[in-house]
Coordinates of C-alpha atoms in Angstrom, one line a residue:
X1 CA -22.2 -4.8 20.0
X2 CA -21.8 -7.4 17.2
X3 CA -24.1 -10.6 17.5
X4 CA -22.1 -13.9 17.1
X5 CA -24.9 -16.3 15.5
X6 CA -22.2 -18.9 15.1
X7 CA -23.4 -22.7 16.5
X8 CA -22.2 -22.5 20.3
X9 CA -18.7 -23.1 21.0
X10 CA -17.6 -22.7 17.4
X11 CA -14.1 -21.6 17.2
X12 CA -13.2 -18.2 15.2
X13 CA -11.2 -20.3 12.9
X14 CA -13.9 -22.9 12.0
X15 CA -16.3 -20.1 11.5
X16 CA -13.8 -18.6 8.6
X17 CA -13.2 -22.0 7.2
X18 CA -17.4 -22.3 7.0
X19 CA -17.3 -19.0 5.1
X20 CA -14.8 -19.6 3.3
X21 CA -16.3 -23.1 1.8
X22 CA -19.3 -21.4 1.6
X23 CA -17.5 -18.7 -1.1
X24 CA -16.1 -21.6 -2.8
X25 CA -19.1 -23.6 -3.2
X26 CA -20.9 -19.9 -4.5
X27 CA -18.2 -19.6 -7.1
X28 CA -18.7 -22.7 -8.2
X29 CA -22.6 -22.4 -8.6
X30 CA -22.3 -19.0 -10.1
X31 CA -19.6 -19.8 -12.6
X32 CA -22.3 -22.8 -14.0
X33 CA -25.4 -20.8 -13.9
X34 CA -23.5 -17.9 -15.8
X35 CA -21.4 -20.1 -18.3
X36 CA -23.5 -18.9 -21.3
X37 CA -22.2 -15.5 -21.3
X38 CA -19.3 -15.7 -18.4
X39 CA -16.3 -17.3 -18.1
X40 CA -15.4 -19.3 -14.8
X41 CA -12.2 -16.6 -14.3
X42 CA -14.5 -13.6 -14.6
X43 CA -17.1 -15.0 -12.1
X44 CA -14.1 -16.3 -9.7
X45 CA -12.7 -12.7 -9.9
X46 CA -16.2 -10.8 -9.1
X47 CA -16.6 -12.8 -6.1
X48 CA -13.2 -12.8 -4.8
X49 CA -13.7 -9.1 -5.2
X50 CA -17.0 -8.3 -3.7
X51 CA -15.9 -11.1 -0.7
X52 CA -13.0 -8.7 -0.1
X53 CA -15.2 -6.0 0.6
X54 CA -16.2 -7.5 4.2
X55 CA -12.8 -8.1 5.6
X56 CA -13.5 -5.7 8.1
X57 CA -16.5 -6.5 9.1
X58 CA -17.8 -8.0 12.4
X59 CA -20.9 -9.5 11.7
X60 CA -19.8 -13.0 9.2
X61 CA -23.0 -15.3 8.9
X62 CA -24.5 -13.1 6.1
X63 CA -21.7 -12.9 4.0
X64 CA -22.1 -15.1 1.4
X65 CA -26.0 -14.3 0.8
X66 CA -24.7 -10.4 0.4
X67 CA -21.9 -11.6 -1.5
X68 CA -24.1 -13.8 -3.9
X69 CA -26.9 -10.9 -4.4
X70 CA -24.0 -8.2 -5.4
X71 CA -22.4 -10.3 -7.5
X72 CA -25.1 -11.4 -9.2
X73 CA -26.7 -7.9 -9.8
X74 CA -23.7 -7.2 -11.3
X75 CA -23.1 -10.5 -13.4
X76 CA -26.5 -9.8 -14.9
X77 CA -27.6 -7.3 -17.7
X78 CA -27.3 -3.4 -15.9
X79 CA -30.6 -1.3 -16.1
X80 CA -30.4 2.4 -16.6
X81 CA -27.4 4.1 -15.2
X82 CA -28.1 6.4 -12.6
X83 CA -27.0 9.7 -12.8
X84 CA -23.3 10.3 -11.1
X85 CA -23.4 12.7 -7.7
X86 CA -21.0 14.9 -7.7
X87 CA -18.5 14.6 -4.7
X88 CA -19.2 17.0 -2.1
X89 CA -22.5 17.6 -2.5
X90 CA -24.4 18.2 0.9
X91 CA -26.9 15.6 0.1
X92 CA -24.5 12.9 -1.9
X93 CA -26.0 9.5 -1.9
X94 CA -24.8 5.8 -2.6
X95 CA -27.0 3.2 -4.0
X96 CA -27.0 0.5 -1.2
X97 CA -28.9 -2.8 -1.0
X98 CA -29.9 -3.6 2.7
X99 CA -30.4 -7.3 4.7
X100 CA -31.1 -7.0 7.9
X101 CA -32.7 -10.3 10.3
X102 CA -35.5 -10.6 12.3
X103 CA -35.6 -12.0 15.4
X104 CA -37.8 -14.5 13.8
X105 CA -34.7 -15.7 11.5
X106 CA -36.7 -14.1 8.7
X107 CA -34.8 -12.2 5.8
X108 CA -35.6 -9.2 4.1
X109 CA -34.1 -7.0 1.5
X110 CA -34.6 -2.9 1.2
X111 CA -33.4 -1.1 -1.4
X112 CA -32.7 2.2 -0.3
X113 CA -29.3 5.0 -0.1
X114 CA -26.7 5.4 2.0
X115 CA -25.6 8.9 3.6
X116 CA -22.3 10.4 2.4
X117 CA -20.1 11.4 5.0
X118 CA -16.3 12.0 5.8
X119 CA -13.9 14.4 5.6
X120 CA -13.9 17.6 3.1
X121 CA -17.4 16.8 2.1
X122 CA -16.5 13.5 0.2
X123 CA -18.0 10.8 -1.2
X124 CA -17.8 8.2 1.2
X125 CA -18.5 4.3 0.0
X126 CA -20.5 2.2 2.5
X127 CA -19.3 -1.0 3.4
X128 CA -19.6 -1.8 7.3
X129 CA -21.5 -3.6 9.0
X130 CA -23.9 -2.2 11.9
X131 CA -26.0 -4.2 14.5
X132 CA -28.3 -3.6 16.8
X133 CA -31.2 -5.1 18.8
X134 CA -31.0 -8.4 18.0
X135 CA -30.9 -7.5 14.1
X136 CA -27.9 -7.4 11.8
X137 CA -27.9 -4.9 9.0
X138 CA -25.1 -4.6 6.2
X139 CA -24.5 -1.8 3.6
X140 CA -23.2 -3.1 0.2
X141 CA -21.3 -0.6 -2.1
X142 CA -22.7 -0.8 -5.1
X143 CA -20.2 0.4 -7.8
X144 CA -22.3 -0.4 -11.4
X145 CA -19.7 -3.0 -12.3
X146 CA -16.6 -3.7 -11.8
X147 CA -13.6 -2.4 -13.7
X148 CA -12.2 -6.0 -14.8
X149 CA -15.4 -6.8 -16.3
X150 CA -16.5 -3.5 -17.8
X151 CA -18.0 -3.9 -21.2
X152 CA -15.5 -2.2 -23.8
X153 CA -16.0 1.5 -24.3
X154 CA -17.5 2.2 -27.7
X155 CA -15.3 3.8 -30.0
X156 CA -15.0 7.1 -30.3
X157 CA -16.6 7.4 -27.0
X158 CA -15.0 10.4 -24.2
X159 CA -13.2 8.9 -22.1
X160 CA -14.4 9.7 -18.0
X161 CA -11.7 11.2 -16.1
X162 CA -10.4 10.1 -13.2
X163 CA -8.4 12.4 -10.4
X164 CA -6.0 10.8 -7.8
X165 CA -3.5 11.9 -5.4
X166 CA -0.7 9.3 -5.5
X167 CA 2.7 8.7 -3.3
X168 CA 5.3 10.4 -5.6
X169 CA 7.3 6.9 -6.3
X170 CA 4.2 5.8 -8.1
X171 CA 4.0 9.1 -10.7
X172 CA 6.5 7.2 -13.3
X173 CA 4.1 4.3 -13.4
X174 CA 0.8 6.3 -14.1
X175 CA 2.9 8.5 -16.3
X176 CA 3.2 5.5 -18.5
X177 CA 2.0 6.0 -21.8
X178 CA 1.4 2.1 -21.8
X179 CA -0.7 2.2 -17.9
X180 CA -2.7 5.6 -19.9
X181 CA -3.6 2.6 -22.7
X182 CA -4.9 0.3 -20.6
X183 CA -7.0 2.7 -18.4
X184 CA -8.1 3.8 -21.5
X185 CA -9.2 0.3 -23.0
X186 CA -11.9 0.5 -19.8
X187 CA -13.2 3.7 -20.7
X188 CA -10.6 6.2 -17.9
X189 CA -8.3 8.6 -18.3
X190 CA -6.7 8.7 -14.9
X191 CA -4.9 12.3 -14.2
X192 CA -3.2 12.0 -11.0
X193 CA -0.7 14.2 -8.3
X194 CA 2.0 13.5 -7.0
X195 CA 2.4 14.4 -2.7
X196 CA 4.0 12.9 0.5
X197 CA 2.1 9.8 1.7
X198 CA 1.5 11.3 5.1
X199 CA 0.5 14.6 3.8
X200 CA -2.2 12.4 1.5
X201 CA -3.4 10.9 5.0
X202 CA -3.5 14.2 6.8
X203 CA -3.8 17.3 4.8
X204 CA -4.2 17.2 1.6
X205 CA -7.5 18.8 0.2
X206 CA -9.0 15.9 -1.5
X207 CA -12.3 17.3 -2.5
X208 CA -12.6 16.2 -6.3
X209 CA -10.4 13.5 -6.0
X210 CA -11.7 9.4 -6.6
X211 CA -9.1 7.7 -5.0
X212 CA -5.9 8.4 -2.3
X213 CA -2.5 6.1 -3.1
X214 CA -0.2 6.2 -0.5
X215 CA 2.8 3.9 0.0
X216 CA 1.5 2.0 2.8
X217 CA -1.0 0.3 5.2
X218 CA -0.7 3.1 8.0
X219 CA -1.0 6.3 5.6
X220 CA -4.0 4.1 4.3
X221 CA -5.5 3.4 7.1
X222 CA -5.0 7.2 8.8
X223 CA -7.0 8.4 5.8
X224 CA -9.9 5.7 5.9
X225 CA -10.5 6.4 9.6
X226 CA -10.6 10.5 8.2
X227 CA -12.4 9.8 5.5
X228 CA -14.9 7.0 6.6
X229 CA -14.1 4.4 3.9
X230 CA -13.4 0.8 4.8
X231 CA -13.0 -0.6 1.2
X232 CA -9.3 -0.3 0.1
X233 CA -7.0 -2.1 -2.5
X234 CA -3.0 -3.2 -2.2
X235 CA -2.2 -4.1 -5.9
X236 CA 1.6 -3.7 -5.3
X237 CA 4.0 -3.2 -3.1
X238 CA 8.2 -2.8 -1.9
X239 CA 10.6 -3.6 0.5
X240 CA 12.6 -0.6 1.5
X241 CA 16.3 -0.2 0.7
X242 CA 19.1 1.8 0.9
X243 CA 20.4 3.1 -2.2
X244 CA 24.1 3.7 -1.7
X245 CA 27.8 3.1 -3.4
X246 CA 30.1 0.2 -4.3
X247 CA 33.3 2.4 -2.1
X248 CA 30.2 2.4 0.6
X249 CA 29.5 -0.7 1.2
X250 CA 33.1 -1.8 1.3
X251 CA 33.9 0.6 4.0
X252 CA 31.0 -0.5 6.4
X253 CA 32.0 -4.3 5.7
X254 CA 35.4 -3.2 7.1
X255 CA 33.5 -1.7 9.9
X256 CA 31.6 -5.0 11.0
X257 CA 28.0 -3.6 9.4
X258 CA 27.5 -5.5 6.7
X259 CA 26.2 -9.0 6.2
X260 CA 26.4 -10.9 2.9
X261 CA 24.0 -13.4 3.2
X262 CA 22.6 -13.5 -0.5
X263 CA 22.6 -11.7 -3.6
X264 CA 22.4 -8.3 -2.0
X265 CA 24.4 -6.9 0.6
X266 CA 22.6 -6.0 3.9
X267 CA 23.0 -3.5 6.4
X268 CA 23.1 -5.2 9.6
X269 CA 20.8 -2.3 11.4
X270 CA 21.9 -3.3 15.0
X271 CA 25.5 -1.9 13.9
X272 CA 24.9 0.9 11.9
X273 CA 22.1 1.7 15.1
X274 CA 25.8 2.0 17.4
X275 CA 27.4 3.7 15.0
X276 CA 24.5 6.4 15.1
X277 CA 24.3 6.6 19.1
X278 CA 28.2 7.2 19.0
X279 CA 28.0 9.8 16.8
X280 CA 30.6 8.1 14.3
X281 CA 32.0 9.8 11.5
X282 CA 33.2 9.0 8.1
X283 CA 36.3 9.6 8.6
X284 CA 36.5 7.8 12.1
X285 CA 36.5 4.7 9.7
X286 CA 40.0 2.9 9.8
X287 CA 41.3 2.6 6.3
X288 CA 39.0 5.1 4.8
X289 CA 40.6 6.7 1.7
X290 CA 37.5 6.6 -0.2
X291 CA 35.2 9.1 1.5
X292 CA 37.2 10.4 4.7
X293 CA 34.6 13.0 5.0
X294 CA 33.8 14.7 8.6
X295 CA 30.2 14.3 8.5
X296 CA 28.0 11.3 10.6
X297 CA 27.4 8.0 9.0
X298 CA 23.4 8.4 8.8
X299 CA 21.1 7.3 6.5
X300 CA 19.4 10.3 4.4
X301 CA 15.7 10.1 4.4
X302 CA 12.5 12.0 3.9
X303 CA 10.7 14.1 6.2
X304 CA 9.5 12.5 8.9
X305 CA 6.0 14.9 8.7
X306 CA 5.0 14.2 5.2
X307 CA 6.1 11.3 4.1
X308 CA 5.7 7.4 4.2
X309 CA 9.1 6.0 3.6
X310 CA 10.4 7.8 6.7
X311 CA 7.8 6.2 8.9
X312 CA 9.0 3.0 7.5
X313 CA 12.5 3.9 8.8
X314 CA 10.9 4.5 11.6
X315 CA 9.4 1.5 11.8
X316 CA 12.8 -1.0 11.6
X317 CA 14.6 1.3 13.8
X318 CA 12.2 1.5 16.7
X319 CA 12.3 -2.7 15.6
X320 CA 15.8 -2.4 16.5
X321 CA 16.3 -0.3 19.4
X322 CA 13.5 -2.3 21.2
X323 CA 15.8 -5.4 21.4
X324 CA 14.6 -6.7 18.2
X325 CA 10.8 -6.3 19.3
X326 CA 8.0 -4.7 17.4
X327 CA 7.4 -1.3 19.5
X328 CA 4.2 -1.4 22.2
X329 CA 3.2 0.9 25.0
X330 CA 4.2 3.8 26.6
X331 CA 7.4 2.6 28.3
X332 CA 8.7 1.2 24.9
X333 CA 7.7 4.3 22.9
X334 CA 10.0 6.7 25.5
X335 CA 12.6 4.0 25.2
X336 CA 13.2 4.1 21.3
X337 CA 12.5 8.3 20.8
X338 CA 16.1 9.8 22.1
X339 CA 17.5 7.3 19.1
X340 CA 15.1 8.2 16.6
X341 CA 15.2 11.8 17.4
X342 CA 18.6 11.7 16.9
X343 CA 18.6 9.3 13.4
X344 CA 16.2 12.3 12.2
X345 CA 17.9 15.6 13.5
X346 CA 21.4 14.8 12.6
X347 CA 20.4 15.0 9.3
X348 CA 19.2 18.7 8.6
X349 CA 17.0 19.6 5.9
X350 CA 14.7 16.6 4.0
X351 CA 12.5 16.4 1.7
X352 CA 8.5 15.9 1.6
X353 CA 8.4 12.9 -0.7
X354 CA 10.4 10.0 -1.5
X355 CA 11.4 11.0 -5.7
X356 CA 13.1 14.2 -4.6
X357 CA 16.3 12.0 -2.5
X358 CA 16.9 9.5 -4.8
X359 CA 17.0 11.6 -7.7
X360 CA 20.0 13.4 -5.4
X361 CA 21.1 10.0 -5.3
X362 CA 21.4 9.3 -9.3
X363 CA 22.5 13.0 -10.1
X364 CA 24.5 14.3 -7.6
X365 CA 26.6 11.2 -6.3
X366 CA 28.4 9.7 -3.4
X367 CA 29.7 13.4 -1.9
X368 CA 26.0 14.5 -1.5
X369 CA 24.1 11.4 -0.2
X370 CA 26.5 8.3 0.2
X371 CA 23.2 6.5 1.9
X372 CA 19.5 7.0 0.7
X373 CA 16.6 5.0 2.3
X374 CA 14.5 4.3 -0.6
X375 CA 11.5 1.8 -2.3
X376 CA 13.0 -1.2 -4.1
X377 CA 10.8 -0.3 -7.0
X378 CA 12.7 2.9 -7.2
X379 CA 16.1 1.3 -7.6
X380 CA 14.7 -1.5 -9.9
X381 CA 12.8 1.2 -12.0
X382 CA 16.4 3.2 -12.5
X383 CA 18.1 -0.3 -13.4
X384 CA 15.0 -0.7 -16.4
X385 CA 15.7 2.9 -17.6
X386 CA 19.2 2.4 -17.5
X387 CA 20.1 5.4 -15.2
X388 CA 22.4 3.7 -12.8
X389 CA 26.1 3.9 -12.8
X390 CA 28.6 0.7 -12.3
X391 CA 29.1 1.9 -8.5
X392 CA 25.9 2.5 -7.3
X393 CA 24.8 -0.3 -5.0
X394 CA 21.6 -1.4 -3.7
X395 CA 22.0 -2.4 0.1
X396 CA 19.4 -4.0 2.1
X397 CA 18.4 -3.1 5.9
X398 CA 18.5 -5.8 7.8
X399 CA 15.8 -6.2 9.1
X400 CA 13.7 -4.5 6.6
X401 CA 10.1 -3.5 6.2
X402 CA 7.5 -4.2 3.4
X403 CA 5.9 -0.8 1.9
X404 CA 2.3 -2.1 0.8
X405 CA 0.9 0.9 -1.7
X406 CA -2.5 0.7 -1.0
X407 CA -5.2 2.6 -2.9
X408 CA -8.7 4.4 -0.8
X409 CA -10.9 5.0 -3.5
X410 CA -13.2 7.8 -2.4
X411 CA -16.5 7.5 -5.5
X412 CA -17.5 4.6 -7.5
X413 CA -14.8 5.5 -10.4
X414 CA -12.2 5.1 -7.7
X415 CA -13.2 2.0 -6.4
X416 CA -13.2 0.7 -10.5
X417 CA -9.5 2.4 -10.6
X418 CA -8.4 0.0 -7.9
X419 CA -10.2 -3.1 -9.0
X420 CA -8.4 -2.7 -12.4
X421 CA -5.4 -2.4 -10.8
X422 CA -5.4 -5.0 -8.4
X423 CA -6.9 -7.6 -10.7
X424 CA -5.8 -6.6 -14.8
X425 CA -3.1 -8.6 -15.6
X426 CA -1.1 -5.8 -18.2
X427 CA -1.2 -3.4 -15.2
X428 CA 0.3 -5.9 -12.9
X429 CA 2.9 -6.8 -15.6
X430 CA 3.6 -3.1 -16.2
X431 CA 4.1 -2.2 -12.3
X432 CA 6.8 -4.9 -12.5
X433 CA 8.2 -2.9 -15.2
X434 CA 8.1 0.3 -12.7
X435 CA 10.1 -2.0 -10.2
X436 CA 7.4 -3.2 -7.9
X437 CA 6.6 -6.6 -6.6
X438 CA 3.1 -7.6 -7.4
X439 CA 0.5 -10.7 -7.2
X440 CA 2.5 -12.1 -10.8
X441 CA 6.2 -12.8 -8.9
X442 CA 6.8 -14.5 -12.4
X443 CA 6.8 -11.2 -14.3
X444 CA 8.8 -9.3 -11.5
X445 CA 11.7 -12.1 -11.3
X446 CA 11.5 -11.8 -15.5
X447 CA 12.4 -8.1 -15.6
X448 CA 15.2 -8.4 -12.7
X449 CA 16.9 -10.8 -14.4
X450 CA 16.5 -9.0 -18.0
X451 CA 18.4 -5.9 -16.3
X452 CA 20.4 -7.5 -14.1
X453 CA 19.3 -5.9 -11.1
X454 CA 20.7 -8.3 -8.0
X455 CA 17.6 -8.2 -5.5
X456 CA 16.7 -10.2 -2.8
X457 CA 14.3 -13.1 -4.3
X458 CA 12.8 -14.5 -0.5
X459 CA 12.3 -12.0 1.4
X460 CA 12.7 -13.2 5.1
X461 CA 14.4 -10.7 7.4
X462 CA 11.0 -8.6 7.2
X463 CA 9.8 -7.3 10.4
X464 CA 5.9 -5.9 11.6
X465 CA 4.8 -2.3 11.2
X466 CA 3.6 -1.0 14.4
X467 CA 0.3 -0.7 15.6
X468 CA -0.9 2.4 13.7
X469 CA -1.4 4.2 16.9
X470 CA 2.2 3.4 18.3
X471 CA 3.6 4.6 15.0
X472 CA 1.6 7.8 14.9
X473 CA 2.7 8.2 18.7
X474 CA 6.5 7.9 17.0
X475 CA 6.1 10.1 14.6
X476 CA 4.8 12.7 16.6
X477 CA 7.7 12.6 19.2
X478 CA 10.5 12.9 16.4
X479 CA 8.1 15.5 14.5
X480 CA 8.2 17.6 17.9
X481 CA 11.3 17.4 18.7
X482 CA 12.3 19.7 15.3

């Protein structure tokens, strides 16, 4: 039961307005009692970040105090380092600082350790906040300092590794010799490995691993609840596509299925949806001299048990099916399975992991996959290395769904690994270069235009993910039905 301390009658909205002054007016104080030796950017950024760490927590009247003790403790000169625990270790501990209020209204701070616990013996980070009895008590993770505002490795120095499992559209990026750099100017070197998003959220041994990256919000949030870990980062992220050809596109505008209502050409879903539930073929198509082949008009996509991007298909055509309605309950989930069954089946053999279609895609041409559901990064990434050919096309669903890559950092380092990445401002500009869309727009608008790569700019036709236990629900009846 969480306590609500709030003034009586207080709305939920002026209670996060009163917080959120009250983070503003710490900023403020911190960034003049620290000016010596901090700038007013660096203390903005360590409170923004250690603020971030509550979002999910119930209990909001202590939030600033915590917030101004952790960031403080970490603006301040660090004492001995203490000495790392190694992740799965049956007794692994995290440093914590504890407030917890009396029923007097007295505070009082305990320094003590958190449990580990989770999955595979992991690390787990504490961050939640737990009440009881009239008191409130709240675990702070306490990381040694943040990665944006580690002091510079001396040289010379070894560098600490880092493992990660990563979505596989995100091994190009981390495979940078640029991204290595960077890590490398804060003291990492981060190896990672490459698997299906959903297979990062449900089976992947992760035991020696600092962080999880999957390509979205559910995989993310299927591996916190496994894992126990609340804190998470989104540093990027991508609108899903459909990589396809110029002879394509012109077939389904003759066909009534395509929209041009900007600088991309859409797939108006609704119509290629009855298309699908026909059973059309390509060479059903009036007029089609291009590719009169007798095989169905699908989309190709990934496998529905391992990996993200098809639960993101999943997502706009349950959207679609439901009469343009984000998918909820029982009733709607039976209503929408037949179709996706079918968008999945029809299709035959697919892949684990997103890199494996669209390299079909670039390689093998229009005969193999005429239609490829894929991550706008993956289509702007091939545009910057100059691996597309004059009749490929990007084509965008309509309605479409944003893929938000969101890292679970599982020990310290991986929390650091995320910071840097949400917050350094050459890893933001070099995700750009990998094709995704990040915090700097400015930087992602500069490298379309370089290269030429026509992409939606506003992004409006976007529609809700479902709630993570109607999509698992989804995914399970088209995962059954193979």
């Amino acid at each position: 039961m969480a306590l609500d301390t709030a003034p009586k009658g207080e709305a939920p909205d002026d209670k996060a307005a009163r917080e959120l002054k009250a983070i503003r007016e710490l900023e403020n104080r911190l960034a003049a009692a620290y000016s010596p030796d901090r700038s007013a950017a660096e203390v903005g950024v360590a409170v923004r970040t250690t603020h971030d760490r509550f979002s999910g927590s119930a209990v909001r009247d202590f939030v600033p105090i915590l917030v101004e003790r952790a960031v403080r403790r970490e603006l301040e000169p660090a004492p001995e380092p203490e000495s790392a625990t190694a992740i799965g270790a049956d007794n692994a501990t995290a440093p914590t600082e504890k407030l917890t209020t009396g029923s007097g209204g007295t505070v009082s701070v305990e320094r003590g350790r958190a449990p580990a616990t989770g999955r595979r013996g992991l690390f787990v980070l504490a961050g939640a906040g737990v009440v009881a009895a009239g008191a409130a008590a709240w675990s702070v993770t306490r990381s040694g300092s943040e990665a944006t505002h580690a002091a510079a490795p001396v040289a010379g120095a070894p560098l600490t590794a880092v493992n990660g499992i990563v979505g596989s559209e995100k091994t190009a990026f981390f495979g940078d010799p640029r991204v290595a750099e960077v890590f490398a100017g804060h003291g990492f070197e981060v190896r990672v490995k490459a698997a299906g998003s959903r297979e990062i959220a449900t089976s992947i041994d992760l035991a020696g691993q600092a962080f999880a990256f999957p390509s979205s919000l559910p995989a993310a949030e299927k591996l916190k609840r496994e894992v126990g870990v609340r804190t998470q980062f989104t540093p990027f992220y991508s609108p899903m596509a459909i990589a396809t050809f110029a002879p394509i596109v012109e077939l389904l505008d003759a066909a009534g299925a395509v929209k041009y209502d900007g600088p991309v050409p859409a797939l108006d879903f609704a119509a290629y949806i009855d298309m699908v539930q026909r059973g059309a073929q390509w060479d059903e198509l009036e007029g089609n001299r291009t590719y009169p082949v007798a095989k169905n008009i699908l989309v190709s996509t990934t496998d529905i048990r391992t990996s993200n991007s098809a639960a993101m298909y999943v997502a706009v055509a349950g959207y679609v099916v439901n009469d343009h309605a984000v998918v909820r309950g029982a009733a709607a989930e039976q209503h929408v399975l037949p179709t996706l069954q079918r968008l999945f089946l029809a299709q035959g053999y697919t892949e684990g992991s997103s890199t494996g279609p669209f390299e079909e895609y670039l390689t093998a041409g229009m005969g193999a996959t005429p239609m490829t559901w894929i991550y706008e990064a993956q289509y702007v990434a091939a545009a910057v290395a100059g691996r597309l050919r004059d009749d490929m096309v990007l084509l965008c669903p309509s309605p479409t769904v944003l893929s938000r890559h969101t890292l679970v950092p599982l020990t310290p380092e991986g929390e650091e690994i995320g910071a840097l990445l949400h917050n350094d401002p050459d890893l933001q500009a070099l995700a750009a270069e990998h094709g995704f869309r990040t915090g700097d727009a400015a930087r992602f608008d500069e490298v379309v235009t370089e290269h030429d790569v026509p992409v939606s700019p506003d992004l409006v036709d976007v529609v809700d993910v479902p709630a993570y236990e109607t999509l698992e629900h989804l995914l399970g009846g088209v995962a059954g039905a193979y």
